[in-house]
Amino acid sequence: MNRLTPWHNDPVADPQSESIYLRDEQSGAVWTPTSLPIRETDAYRARHGQGYTVFEHNSHAIGQELTVFVPIEEDARAIR
């Protein structure tokens, strides 16, 4: 189906296809800057724009920001 990443048309379950984990080496605590697959009680924020999404989360005394985007090619012919 020529998909770049897995996508499931299920707005209720919407399983994660890729994840980024953060780990505190001293305590061994593991968490994610996104609300899934590990959800904490602290608030999460997602902002969407044209071709990008920014995820923000504060936990474990660390402010986290993850930006996911589609790169823009200057020359459309260079995209293969």
Short mmCIF file of C-alpha atoms in Angstrom, two decimals, residues 72-79:
data_model
loop_
_atom_site.label_atom_id
_atom_site.label_comp_id
_atom_site.label_asym_id
_atom_site.label_seq_id
_atom_site.Cartn_x
_atom_site.Cartn_y
_atom_site.Cartn_z
CA ILE A 72 10.80 19.85 2.44
CA GLU A 73 12.95 19.43 -0.65
CA GLU A 74 14.03 22.59 -2.46
CA ASP A 75 13.86 20.76 -5.78
CA ALA A 76 10.77 18.54 -6.08
CA ARG A 77 12.56 16.47 -8.76
CA ALA A 78 15.14 15.41 -6.15
CA ILE A 79 12.51 13.41 -4.25
#
